[in-house]
Amino acid sequence: MEKELIIHSTEKEIHIALLENKKLVEIHQEEIKSNLNVGDIFLGRISKILPGLNAAFVDIGLPEKDSFLHYTDLGPQLRSTLKFTQGAMTGGIPSHLLKDFKIEAEISKKGKMGEVLIKGQYVLVQVLKEPISTKGPRLCCDITLPGRYLVLNPFGSGISVSKKIESEEERNRLKNLIDSIRPHNFTFIVRTAAEGASLTELHEDINQLLAKWKEIHAQLLNVKAPMKCLSELNKTKTLLRDFWNETFTGIVVDDKDVYNEVVGEMQKIAPEQTNIVKYYNPSSRPIFDQYSVTRQIKASFGKTATMPSGAYIVLEHTEAMHVIDVNSGHKMSNTDQEQNALRVNTEAAEETARQLRLRDIGGIIIIDFIDMKNPDNRLKLYQDMKTFMENDKAKHTILPLSKFGLMQITRERVRPQVTIATAETCPTCNGTGKINATILVTDDINRDLDFIMRSQRPSRLTLVVHPFLYAYLRKGFFWQQISWWREHRRWVRIKADSNYPLVEYKFFDENNEEIRLN
């Protein structure tokens, strides 16, 4: 399977598209100045104990709302975490290494929050889920530090291996290698990417994780909560760390700074494949247009998703669950309806698996497939759905078809669901249905161009328009160019962008900054 990361950067945000076999399967968006990510570690302060929920609110410095910490997310080694945090803050524990650290007894799985924490207490927490709707971030005290091959967890001694590494011989090899080099009182989880890794690679990963733990220890000395102790990697580096494998065929970036950042990260995780990272110059065409990401977004985020055969699925969201209805359209013939139903259902299952990843839909999902009477076909559809969901990193559970032809799926939700409005409001009429005569748009462009040249006279000017307007302006483009040159003594470049509404246009100067006309 071919995999590509297409990375588009703006002044405020980075947009990352993951393509598998040229098909968009995930879209991520990150604010460049975001102050909170899943995996960030904070020194928080307990602001309120909630006995009825067996939970607590924690102040981690966010102005909008307190974060939520449930008893089940405290982790069995809470007492050790609290002891280390207090010792590091006062200087009583001078080293980040736990060689001489005494592990405390585990807390009860069925205990009460008020028995282990009190209001005003300092506690080391990690962001488990981003804020969703009216809910603040969800936290945990079971600190984990993920690396390329390993996940470090302090205050323990175990070694566990990903279930996706099936070879018993390889599992034992990895356990023995980790056991020979791991520091005292640290637990490690061996990730799937570690399969076939050498001792040197594993040892380097451990050293990088210990350096993060050392940074946390250093941040705790003589500080007061709330305070961020460690930032998780930005979205670009996180995707590289978690998704990278040899099937990646390209990483394309349209920003020089982000490009250098990606190259640096690739030199750490796969130096022999750094050459697949390419810089794309967006001056000719936006990167998402070049790689058909914009087109796929427009086609995928509506209420209805149509498949190549002409069949389609309808996605509805309620307060309690998501409901997906499978429709064959006019593509099912009357002959052998059972096989036609299986074909449409299989295609719909694949598209549904893609939509769940793409929109990051979580919670309960009910899929209403076309009825099939043959038990073998129903079983095959269930097995196919599990196969289609294999690449989904979110935890999920799939149940077989019920007697009514319904399939139930539960899927973990870590971040807010991705919603992208694909319907466009006319920029001229604002939804009224009436616009000025389109023949006058060239007059508007000429008038604005004349104003810019008289007031600013930029050394280089770019006009960005919708592709239809671009095609119209290119008709007789040479003579239009000469006309502008004769009048203003400046060459004006025209560029198409499919994200623009039909008659909208913008001017950009030599620094690629928009020239505001208001």
Coordinates of C-alpha atoms in Angstrom, one line a residue:
M1 CA 0.0 0.0 0.0
E2 CA 1.3 3.4 -1.0
K3 CA 1.2 6.1 1.7
E4 CA 1.7 9.8 1.2
L5 CA 1.7 12.8 3.6
I6 CA 0.7 16.1 2.0
I7 CA 1.5 19.0 4.4
H8 CA 0.0 22.4 3.8
S9 CA 1.2 25.3 6.1
T10 CA -0.3 28.7 6.6
E11 CA 0.5 31.5 9.0
K12 CA -1.8 30.1 11.7
E13 CA -2.4 26.4 10.9
I14 CA -0.8 23.3 9.5
H15 CA -3.1 21.0 7.5
I16 CA -1.9 17.4 7.0
A17 CA -3.5 14.9 4.6
L18 CA -2.8 11.2 4.7
L19 CA -3.3 9.4 1.4
E20 CA -3.4 5.6 1.0
N21 CA -3.2 4.5 -2.6
K22 CA -4.0 8.2 -3.6
K23 CA -7.2 8.1 -1.5
L24 CA -7.7 10.5 1.4
V25 CA -8.1 8.6 4.6
E26 CA -7.2 11.2 7.3
I27 CA -7.1 14.9 7.6
H28 CA -5.4 16.7 10.5
Q29 CA -5.4 20.3 11.5
E30 CA -3.1 21.9 14.1
E31 CA -2.9 25.5 15.2
I32 CA 0.7 26.6 15.1
K33 CA 0.4 28.3 18.5
S34 CA -1.8 25.7 20.1
N35 CA -1.1 25.4 23.9
L36 CA -2.5 21.9 24.4
N37 CA -2.0 18.6 22.7
V38 CA -2.8 15.0 23.6
G39 CA 0.2 13.7 25.4
D40 CA 1.3 17.0 27.0
I41 CA 2.4 16.7 30.6
F42 CA 1.4 19.3 33.2
L43 CA 2.0 20.0 36.9
G44 CA -1.6 20.6 37.9
R45 CA -3.4 21.5 41.1
I46 CA -6.6 19.8 42.3
S47 CA -9.3 22.5 42.3
K48 CA -12.3 20.4 43.3
I49 CA -13.1 16.8 44.4
L50 CA -16.3 15.4 43.0
P51 CA -17.4 12.4 45.2
G52 CA -20.5 11.7 43.2
L53 CA -18.5 11.1 40.0
N54 CA -15.5 9.7 41.8
A55 CA -13.4 12.3 40.0
A56 CA -11.7 15.7 40.4
F57 CA -11.3 18.9 38.5
V58 CA -7.7 19.9 37.9
D59 CA -6.3 23.4 37.1
I60 CA -3.6 23.0 34.4
G61 CA -3.6 26.7 33.4
L62 CA -6.3 26.7 30.7
P63 CA -8.4 29.9 31.0
E64 CA -11.6 28.5 29.6
K65 CA -12.3 25.5 31.9
D66 CA -10.8 23.0 34.4
S67 CA -9.7 19.6 33.2
F68 CA -11.3 16.4 34.3
L69 CA -9.5 13.5 36.1
H70 CA -11.5 10.3 36.9
Y71 CA -10.4 7.8 39.5
T72 CA -9.9 5.1 36.8
D73 CA -7.4 7.3 35.1
L74 CA -5.2 7.7 38.2
G75 CA -3.1 4.6 37.4
P76 CA -2.1 2.0 39.9
Q77 CA 1.2 3.8 40.7
L78 CA -0.4 7.1 41.8
R79 CA 1.4 7.1 45.2
S80 CA 4.7 6.7 43.5
T81 CA 3.9 9.5 41.0
L82 CA 2.9 11.8 43.9
K83 CA 6.0 10.9 45.9
F84 CA 8.3 11.6 42.9
T85 CA 6.5 14.9 42.0
Q86 CA 6.8 16.2 45.6
G87 CA 10.4 15.1 45.9
A88 CA 11.4 16.7 42.6
M89 CA 9.7 19.9 43.5
T90 CA 11.5 20.2 46.8
G91 CA 14.8 18.9 45.6
G92 CA 14.5 15.8 47.8
I93 CA 14.8 13.6 44.7
P94 CA 17.9 15.0 42.9
S95 CA 17.9 12.6 39.9
H96 CA 15.4 11.6 37.3
L97 CA 16.7 8.0 37.4
L98 CA 14.8 5.7 39.7
K99 CA 17.6 3.4 40.7
D100 CA 17.3 4.3 44.4
F101 CA 13.6 5.2 44.3
K102 CA 11.3 3.0 46.4
I103 CA 8.1 2.1 44.6
E104 CA 5.0 2.7 46.7
A105 CA 2.1 0.3 47.1
E106 CA -0.5 0.4 44.3
I107 CA -3.9 2.1 44.9
S108 CA -7.1 0.1 45.0
K109 CA -8.9 -0.3 41.7
K110 CA -12.2 0.4 43.5
G111 CA -11.1 3.2 45.8
K112 CA -12.5 6.7 46.2
M113 CA -10.9 9.9 44.8
G114 CA -11.1 11.6 48.2
E115 CA -9.0 8.8 49.8
V116 CA -5.9 9.5 47.5
L117 CA -6.1 13.1 46.6
I118 CA -7.1 16.3 48.4
K119 CA -8.1 19.8 47.2
G120 CA -5.1 22.0 46.5
Q121 CA -2.7 19.1 46.0
Y122 CA -0.1 19.2 43.3
V123 CA -0.3 16.3 40.8
L124 CA 1.6 15.4 37.6
V125 CA -0.9 14.7 34.9
Q126 CA -1.0 13.9 31.2
V127 CA -3.6 15.0 28.6
L128 CA -5.6 12.0 27.6
K129 CA -8.2 13.7 25.4
E130 CA -8.5 17.1 23.9
P131 CA -11.4 19.4 24.9
I132 CA -14.6 18.2 23.2
S133 CA -17.7 20.4 23.0
T134 CA -18.4 21.8 26.5
K135 CA -16.1 19.3 28.1
G136 CA -12.6 20.2 29.2
P137 CA -9.5 18.1 28.6
R138 CA -9.5 14.6 30.1
L139 CA -6.4 13.8 32.1
C140 CA -4.6 10.8 33.5
C141 CA -1.8 10.3 36.1
D142 CA -0.4 7.2 34.5
I143 CA 2.4 9.0 32.6
T144 CA 3.6 7.4 29.3
L145 CA 6.3 8.7 27.0
P146 CA 6.0 7.3 23.5
G147 CA 9.0 6.9 21.2
R148 CA 9.6 5.4 17.8
Y149 CA 9.9 1.8 19.0
L150 CA 9.0 1.9 22.7
V151 CA 6.7 3.5 25.2
L152 CA 8.2 4.4 28.6
N153 CA 6.2 4.2 31.8
P154 CA 7.9 5.1 35.1
F155 CA 7.5 3.2 38.4
G156 CA 7.4 -0.4 37.3
S157 CA 9.5 -3.2 35.9
G158 CA 7.5 -5.0 33.3
I159 CA 8.0 -5.4 29.5
S160 CA 5.1 -6.0 27.2
V161 CA 5.1 -6.5 23.4
S162 CA 2.5 -5.3 20.9
K163 CA 0.1 -8.1 20.0
K164 CA 0.6 -7.2 16.3
I165 CA 4.1 -8.8 16.5
E166 CA 2.9 -12.3 16.1
S167 CA 6.2 -14.2 15.9
E168 CA 6.9 -15.7 19.3
E169 CA 10.6 -15.8 18.5
E170 CA 10.7 -12.1 17.7
R171 CA 8.7 -11.3 20.8
N172 CA 11.2 -13.1 23.0
R173 CA 14.1 -11.5 21.2
L174 CA 12.7 -8.0 21.8
K175 CA 12.0 -8.8 25.5
N176 CA 15.5 -10.0 26.1
L177 CA 17.1 -7.0 24.3
I178 CA 15.0 -4.5 26.3
D179 CA 15.6 -6.4 29.6
S180 CA 19.4 -6.2 29.0
I181 CA 19.4 -2.4 28.6
R182 CA 16.4 -1.0 30.4
P183 CA 17.0 1.3 33.5
H184 CA 15.8 0.3 36.9
N185 CA 12.1 0.9 37.8
F186 CA 10.9 1.7 34.3
T187 CA 8.3 -0.2 32.4
F188 CA 8.5 -0.5 28.6
I189 CA 5.9 -1.3 26.0
V190 CA 7.4 -2.5 22.7
R191 CA 5.6 -1.0 19.7
T192 CA 4.8 -2.8 16.4
A193 CA 7.4 -0.6 14.6
A194 CA 10.2 -2.3 16.8
E195 CA 9.8 -5.6 14.9
G196 CA 13.3 -6.3 13.5
A197 CA 14.9 -3.4 15.3
S198 CA 18.5 -3.7 16.4
L199 CA 19.9 -3.3 19.9
T200 CA 21.5 0.0 18.9
E201 CA 18.2 1.4 17.7
L202 CA 16.3 0.3 20.8
H203 CA 19.0 1.7 23.1
E204 CA 18.9 5.0 21.3
D205 CA 15.1 5.2 21.7
I206 CA 15.4 4.5 25.4
N207 CA 18.0 7.3 25.8
Q208 CA 15.7 9.7 24.0
L209 CA 12.8 8.8 26.3
L210 CA 14.9 9.1 29.4
A211 CA 16.0 12.6 28.2
K212 CA 12.3 13.6 28.1
W213 CA 11.8 12.2 31.7
K214 CA 14.9 14.1 32.8
E215 CA 13.3 17.3 31.3
I216 CA 10.2 16.7 33.3
H217 CA 12.2 16.2 36.5
A218 CA 14.1 19.4 35.8
Q219 CA 11.0 21.4 35.2
L220 CA 9.5 20.4 38.6
L221 CA 12.2 21.9 40.7
N222 CA 11.0 24.9 42.7
V223 CA 7.9 25.6 40.6
K224 CA 4.2 26.2 41.3
A225 CA 1.3 24.7 39.6
P226 CA -0.1 25.0 37.0
M227 CA 2.7 24.6 34.6
K228 CA 3.4 22.6 31.4
C229 CA 6.4 20.3 32.0
L230 CA 6.7 18.6 28.6
S231 CA 5.1 19.3 25.2
E232 CA 4.1 16.4 23.0
L233 CA 5.5 16.5 19.4
N234 CA 3.6 18.6 17.0
K235 CA 1.1 16.9 14.8
T236 CA 3.5 16.5 11.9
K237 CA 6.2 14.7 14.0
T238 CA 3.5 12.7 15.8
L239 CA 2.2 11.3 12.5
L240 CA 5.7 10.5 11.3
R241 CA 6.4 8.7 14.6
D242 CA 3.2 6.7 14.7
F243 CA 2.4 6.0 11.1
W244 CA 5.8 5.8 9.4
N245 CA 6.7 2.5 7.7
E246 CA 8.5 1.4 4.5
T247 CA 5.3 1.7 2.4
F248 CA 5.5 5.5 2.6
T249 CA 6.4 6.7 -0.9
G250 CA 6.3 10.4 -0.4
I251 CA 6.1 13.3 2.0
V252 CA 5.3 16.6 0.3
V253 CA 5.5 20.0 2.1
D254 CA 4.8 23.5 0.8
D255 CA 6.6 25.4 3.6
K256 CA 10.4 25.7 3.9
D257 CA 10.5 25.7 7.7
V258 CA 8.2 22.7 8.0
Y259 CA 10.1 21.0 5.3
N260 CA 13.4 21.3 7.2
E261 CA 11.6 20.1 10.4
V262 CA 10.3 17.0 8.6
V263 CA 13.7 16.3 7.1
G264 CA 15.3 16.5 10.6
E265 CA 12.7 14.1 12.0
M266 CA 13.2 11.7 9.1
Q267 CA 16.9 11.7 9.7
K268 CA 16.2 10.3 13.1
I269 CA 13.7 7.6 12.3
A270 CA 14.6 6.6 8.7
P271 CA 17.7 8.4 7.5
E272 CA 18.0 6.1 4.4
Q273 CA 14.6 7.3 3.2
T274 CA 15.0 11.1 3.7
N275 CA 15.0 11.5 0.0
I276 CA 11.2 10.9 -0.2
V277 CA 10.6 14.3 1.5
K278 CA 10.0 16.8 -1.2
Y279 CA 9.4 20.6 -1.1
Y280 CA 6.5 21.8 -3.2
N281 CA 6.5 25.4 -4.5
P282 CA 2.9 26.6 -4.1
S283 CA 3.3 29.6 -6.3
S284 CA 1.9 27.8 -9.4
R285 CA -0.9 25.9 -7.7
P286 CA -2.0 25.1 -4.1
I287 CA -0.6 21.8 -2.9
F288 CA -4.0 20.4 -1.9
D289 CA -5.2 21.1 -5.5
Q290 CA -2.2 19.5 -7.0
Y291 CA -2.7 16.2 -5.1
S292 CA -6.5 16.2 -5.4
V293 CA -6.9 16.6 -1.7
T294 CA -9.3 19.6 -2.0
R295 CA -11.5 17.6 -4.4
Q296 CA -11.7 14.6 -2.1
I297 CA -12.5 16.8 0.9
K298 CA -15.4 18.4 -1.0
A299 CA -16.6 14.9 -2.1
S300 CA -16.2 13.3 1.3
F301 CA -17.6 15.6 4.0
G302 CA -21.2 16.1 2.9
K303 CA -24.2 14.2 4.2
T304 CA -23.9 11.7 1.4
A305 CA -20.8 9.9 0.2
T306 CA -21.0 8.4 -3.3
M307 CA -18.9 5.4 -4.3
P308 CA -17.5 4.5 -7.7
S309 CA -20.3 2.1 -8.5
G310 CA -22.9 4.7 -8.0
A311 CA -24.1 3.3 -4.7
Y312 CA -23.9 5.7 -1.7
I313 CA -24.0 6.0 2.0
V314 CA -25.9 8.6 4.1
L315 CA -24.4 9.7 7.4
E316 CA -26.5 11.1 10.1
H317 CA -25.5 12.3 13.6
T318 CA -27.7 12.2 16.7
E319 CA -26.9 13.1 20.3
A320 CA -26.3 9.4 21.2
M321 CA -24.8 7.9 18.1
H322 CA -24.0 8.0 14.4
V323 CA -26.2 6.2 11.9
I324 CA -25.1 5.2 8.4
D325 CA -27.5 4.0 5.8
V326 CA -26.4 2.0 2.7
N327 CA -28.2 2.7 -0.6
S328 CA -27.6 0.9 -3.8
G329 CA -29.0 3.7 -5.9
H330 CA -30.0 2.4 -9.4
K331 CA -27.0 0.1 -9.6
M332 CA -28.6 -3.2 -8.4
S333 CA -30.0 -5.4 -11.2
N334 CA -32.9 -7.8 -10.5
T335 CA -30.8 -10.9 -11.3
D336 CA -29.0 -12.4 -8.4
Q337 CA -29.9 -9.8 -5.9
E338 CA -28.0 -11.5 -3.1
Q339 CA -24.6 -11.1 -4.9
N340 CA -25.5 -7.6 -5.8
A341 CA -26.3 -6.8 -2.2
L342 CA -23.0 -8.3 -1.1
R343 CA -21.1 -6.3 -3.7
V344 CA -22.7 -3.0 -2.7
N345 CA -22.4 -3.8 1.1
T346 CA -18.7 -4.6 0.7
E347 CA -18.0 -1.4 -1.1
A348 CA -20.0 0.5 1.5
A349 CA -18.1 -1.2 4.3
E350 CA -14.8 0.0 2.8
E351 CA -16.1 3.5 2.4
T352 CA -17.5 3.5 5.9
A353 CA -14.1 2.5 7.4
R354 CA -12.5 5.4 5.5
Q355 CA -15.2 7.8 6.6
L356 CA -14.7 6.9 10.3
R357 CA -11.0 7.6 10.0
L358 CA -11.4 10.7 7.9
R359 CA -14.0 12.4 10.1
D360 CA -12.6 10.8 13.3
I361 CA -16.1 9.7 14.2
G362 CA -16.3 8.2 17.7
G363 CA -18.8 6.6 20.1
I364 CA -21.5 4.3 18.8
I365 CA -21.9 3.8 15.0
I366 CA -24.9 1.9 13.6
I367 CA -24.7 0.8 9.9
D368 CA -27.9 -0.3 8.1
F369 CA -26.6 -2.6 5.3
I370 CA -28.8 -3.9 2.5
D371 CA -30.5 -7.1 3.7
M372 CA -28.7 -10.4 2.8
K373 CA -30.3 -13.8 3.5
N374 CA -27.2 -16.0 3.0
P375 CA -25.4 -16.5 6.4
D376 CA -22.0 -17.0 4.6
N377 CA -22.4 -13.6 2.9
R378 CA -23.3 -12.0 6.3
L379 CA -20.2 -13.5 7.8
K380 CA -18.0 -12.4 4.9
L381 CA -19.2 -8.8 5.2
Y382 CA -18.3 -8.9 8.9
Q383 CA -14.8 -10.3 8.2
D384 CA -14.3 -7.7 5.4
M385 CA -15.3 -4.8 7.7
K386 CA -12.7 -6.0 10.3
T387 CA -10.1 -6.1 7.5
F388 CA -11.0 -2.5 6.3
M389 CA -10.7 -1.3 9.9
E390 CA -7.2 -2.8 10.5
N391 CA -5.4 0.4 9.6
D392 CA -7.5 2.5 12.0
K393 CA -5.3 3.4 15.0
A394 CA -8.3 4.3 17.2
K395 CA -9.5 1.5 19.5
H396 CA -12.7 0.0 18.1
T397 CA -15.0 -3.0 18.5
I398 CA -17.1 -4.5 15.6
L399 CA -20.1 -6.7 16.2
P400 CA -21.5 -9.1 13.6
L401 CA -24.6 -8.3 11.7
S402 CA -27.9 -8.5 13.6
K403 CA -30.9 -10.3 12.2
F404 CA -32.1 -6.9 11.0
G405 CA -29.0 -6.3 8.9
L406 CA -27.5 -3.8 11.4
M407 CA -23.8 -3.7 12.3
Q408 CA -22.7 -2.0 15.5
I409 CA -19.3 -0.4 15.9
T410 CA -17.8 1.4 18.9
R411 CA -14.8 3.6 18.2
E412 CA -12.6 5.6 20.6
R413 CA -12.8 9.4 20.3
V414 CA -9.7 11.3 21.3
R415 CA -10.1 14.6 19.5
P416 CA -13.2 16.5 18.3
Q417 CA -14.9 15.1 15.2
V418 CA -13.6 16.6 12.0
T419 CA -16.3 18.6 10.3
I420 CA -15.7 20.5 7.1
A421 CA -18.5 22.6 5.4
T422 CA -18.5 21.7 1.8
A423 CA -21.5 23.8 0.7
E424 CA -20.5 27.2 -0.6
T425 CA -22.5 30.4 -0.1
C426 CA -22.4 32.8 -3.0
P427 CA -19.9 35.6 -2.0
T428 CA -21.8 38.2 -3.9
C429 CA -25.5 37.5 -3.1
N430 CA -24.8 35.9 0.4
G431 CA -27.5 33.4 -0.2
T432 CA -30.2 35.7 -1.7
G433 CA -30.0 34.0 -5.1
K434 CA -29.3 37.2 -7.1
I435 CA -25.9 38.7 -8.0
N436 CA -24.7 41.5 -10.1
A437 CA -24.1 40.8 -13.8
T438 CA -21.1 38.5 -14.1
I439 CA -20.0 40.4 -17.2
L440 CA -19.0 43.3 -14.9
V441 CA -16.5 41.2 -12.9
T442 CA -13.7 42.2 -15.2
D443 CA -14.6 45.8 -14.7
D444 CA -14.3 45.3 -11.0
I445 CA -10.9 43.7 -11.4
N446 CA -9.7 46.6 -13.6
R447 CA -11.0 49.2 -11.1
D448 CA -9.3 47.5 -8.1
L449 CA -6.1 47.0 -10.1
D450 CA -6.1 50.7 -11.0
F451 CA -6.6 51.6 -7.3
I452 CA -3.7 49.3 -6.2
M453 CA -1.3 50.7 -8.8
R454 CA -2.1 54.3 -7.9
S455 CA -1.9 53.8 -4.1
Q456 CA 0.7 51.1 -3.6
R457 CA 2.5 50.3 -6.8
P458 CA 3.9 46.8 -5.8
S459 CA 6.9 45.6 -7.7
R460 CA 5.1 42.3 -8.4
L461 CA 1.4 41.5 -8.4
T462 CA -0.6 38.3 -8.4
L463 CA -4.3 37.9 -9.1
V464 CA -5.9 34.8 -7.7
V465 CA -9.3 33.7 -9.0
H466 CA -11.6 30.6 -9.3
P467 CA -10.5 28.3 -12.2
F468 CA -13.6 29.2 -14.2
L469 CA -12.7 32.9 -14.0
Y470 CA -9.1 32.0 -14.6
A471 CA -10.1 30.3 -17.9
Y472 CA -12.2 33.3 -18.9
L473 CA -9.3 35.7 -18.2
R474 CA -6.9 33.5 -20.1
K475 CA -9.0 33.9 -23.1
G476 CA -7.1 36.6 -24.9
F477 CA -4.8 36.6 -22.0
F478 CA -1.8 38.0 -23.9
W479 CA -3.7 41.1 -25.0
Q480 CA -5.0 41.7 -21.4
Q481 CA -1.5 41.4 -20.1
I482 CA -0.3 44.0 -22.7
S483 CA -3.1 46.3 -21.8
W484 CA -2.2 46.2 -18.1
W485 CA 1.4 46.7 -18.9
R486 CA 0.8 49.7 -21.1
E487 CA -1.4 51.3 -18.5
H488 CA 0.5 50.5 -15.3
R489 CA 4.0 49.4 -16.4
R490 CA 3.6 46.3 -14.2
W491 CA 3.2 42.6 -15.2
V492 CA 0.2 41.0 -13.4
R493 CA 0.3 37.2 -12.9
I494 CA -3.0 35.3 -12.8
K495 CA -3.3 32.1 -10.7
A496 CA -6.2 29.7 -10.2
D497 CA -7.4 28.3 -6.9
S498 CA -10.4 26.0 -6.7
N499 CA -11.0 27.0 -3.1
Y500 CA -12.3 30.4 -4.3
P501 CA -16.0 31.0 -5.0
L502 CA -16.9 31.6 -8.6
V503 CA -16.6 35.4 -8.9
E504 CA -14.3 36.1 -5.9
Y505 CA -10.8 37.4 -6.6
K506 CA -7.8 38.6 -4.5
F507 CA -4.6 40.5 -5.2
F508 CA -1.3 39.5 -3.6
D509 CA 2.0 41.5 -3.5
E510 CA 5.6 40.4 -4.0
N511 CA 5.7 39.0 -0.4
N512 CA 2.6 36.8 -1.1
E513 CA 0.5 38.9 1.3
E514 CA -3.0 39.8 0.4
I515 CA -3.7 43.4 -0.6
R516 CA -6.8 44.5 1.4
L517 CA -9.1 46.7 -0.7
N518 CA -11.6 47.5 2.1

